[in-house]
């Protein structure tokens, strides 16, 4: 069974970021359609799921990968923003992030050091904050 599947997938495109996005969009619209009774919502979710499967089993790898590149380039800024927010959230327990009052440079200070003077590495302005 497993061999059969591997043989079936040989030379096919498989899943990528755009594929994951279309599957997620399909599932979200399916869940949404049970709350919101908008006529086109089930149609959109089926379209997403079918597109995702079509792309997964497609043998035109070049075309699929260029679609994925297009998707990645369109969502580049958004993905960078999300990963930055995640990173900041992960550091919240151990560090404070202050913004320099004169040049807006972000400065990362470890927590629990009491009242300290901070010198901006970019413009050398000093200011006092609790860490
Ligand atoms: Zn500064």
CSV table of N, CA and C in Angstrom, one decimal, residues 17 19 22 28 33 51 73-74 76 83-84 92:
chain,number,residue,atom,x,y,z
A,17,UNK,N,4.1,25.6,0.2
A,17,UNK,CA,3.5,26.6,1.0
A,17,UNK,C,2.1,27.0,0.4
A,19,UNK,N,0.2,25.2,-1.4
A,19,UNK,CA,-0.7,24.1,-1.2
A,19,UNK,C,-1.3,24.1,0.3
A,22,UNK,N,-3.8,26.8,0.5
A,22,UNK,CA,-5.1,26.6,-0.1
A,22,UNK,C,-5.9,25.5,0.7
A,28,UNK,N,-11.0,26.4,6.5
A,28,UNK,CA,-11.6,27.6,7.2
A,28,UNK,C,-12.9,27.9,6.6
A,33,UNK,N,-18.7,28.2,6.6
A,33,UNK,CA,-20.0,28.0,5.9
A,33,UNK,C,-21.1,27.4,6.8
A,51,UNK,N,-8.3,22.6,-6.0
A,51,UNK,CA,-7.0,23.2,-6.5
A,51,UNK,C,-5.8,22.6,-5.7
A,73,UNK,N,6.4,35.4,-3.1
A,73,UNK,CA,6.8,36.7,-3.2
A,73,UNK,C,5.7,37.7,-2.9
A,74,UNK,N,4.4,37.3,-3.1
A,74,UNK,CA,3.3,38.2,-2.7
A,74,UNK,C,3.1,38.2,-1.2
A,76,UNK,N,5.6,37.8,1.1
A,76,UNK,CA,6.9,37.9,1.7
A,76,UNK,C,6.8,38.9,2.9
A,83,UNK,N,6.6,36.4,11.5
A,83,UNK,CA,7.7,35.8,12.2
A,83,UNK,C,8.4,36.7,13.2
A,84,UNK,N,8.4,38.0,12.8
A,84,UNK,CA,9.0,39.0,13.7
A,84,UNK,C,8.1,39.1,15.0
A,92,UNK,N,9.6,37.9,25.1
A,92,UNK,CA,9.0,38.8,26.1
A,92,UNK,C,9.3,38.5,27.5
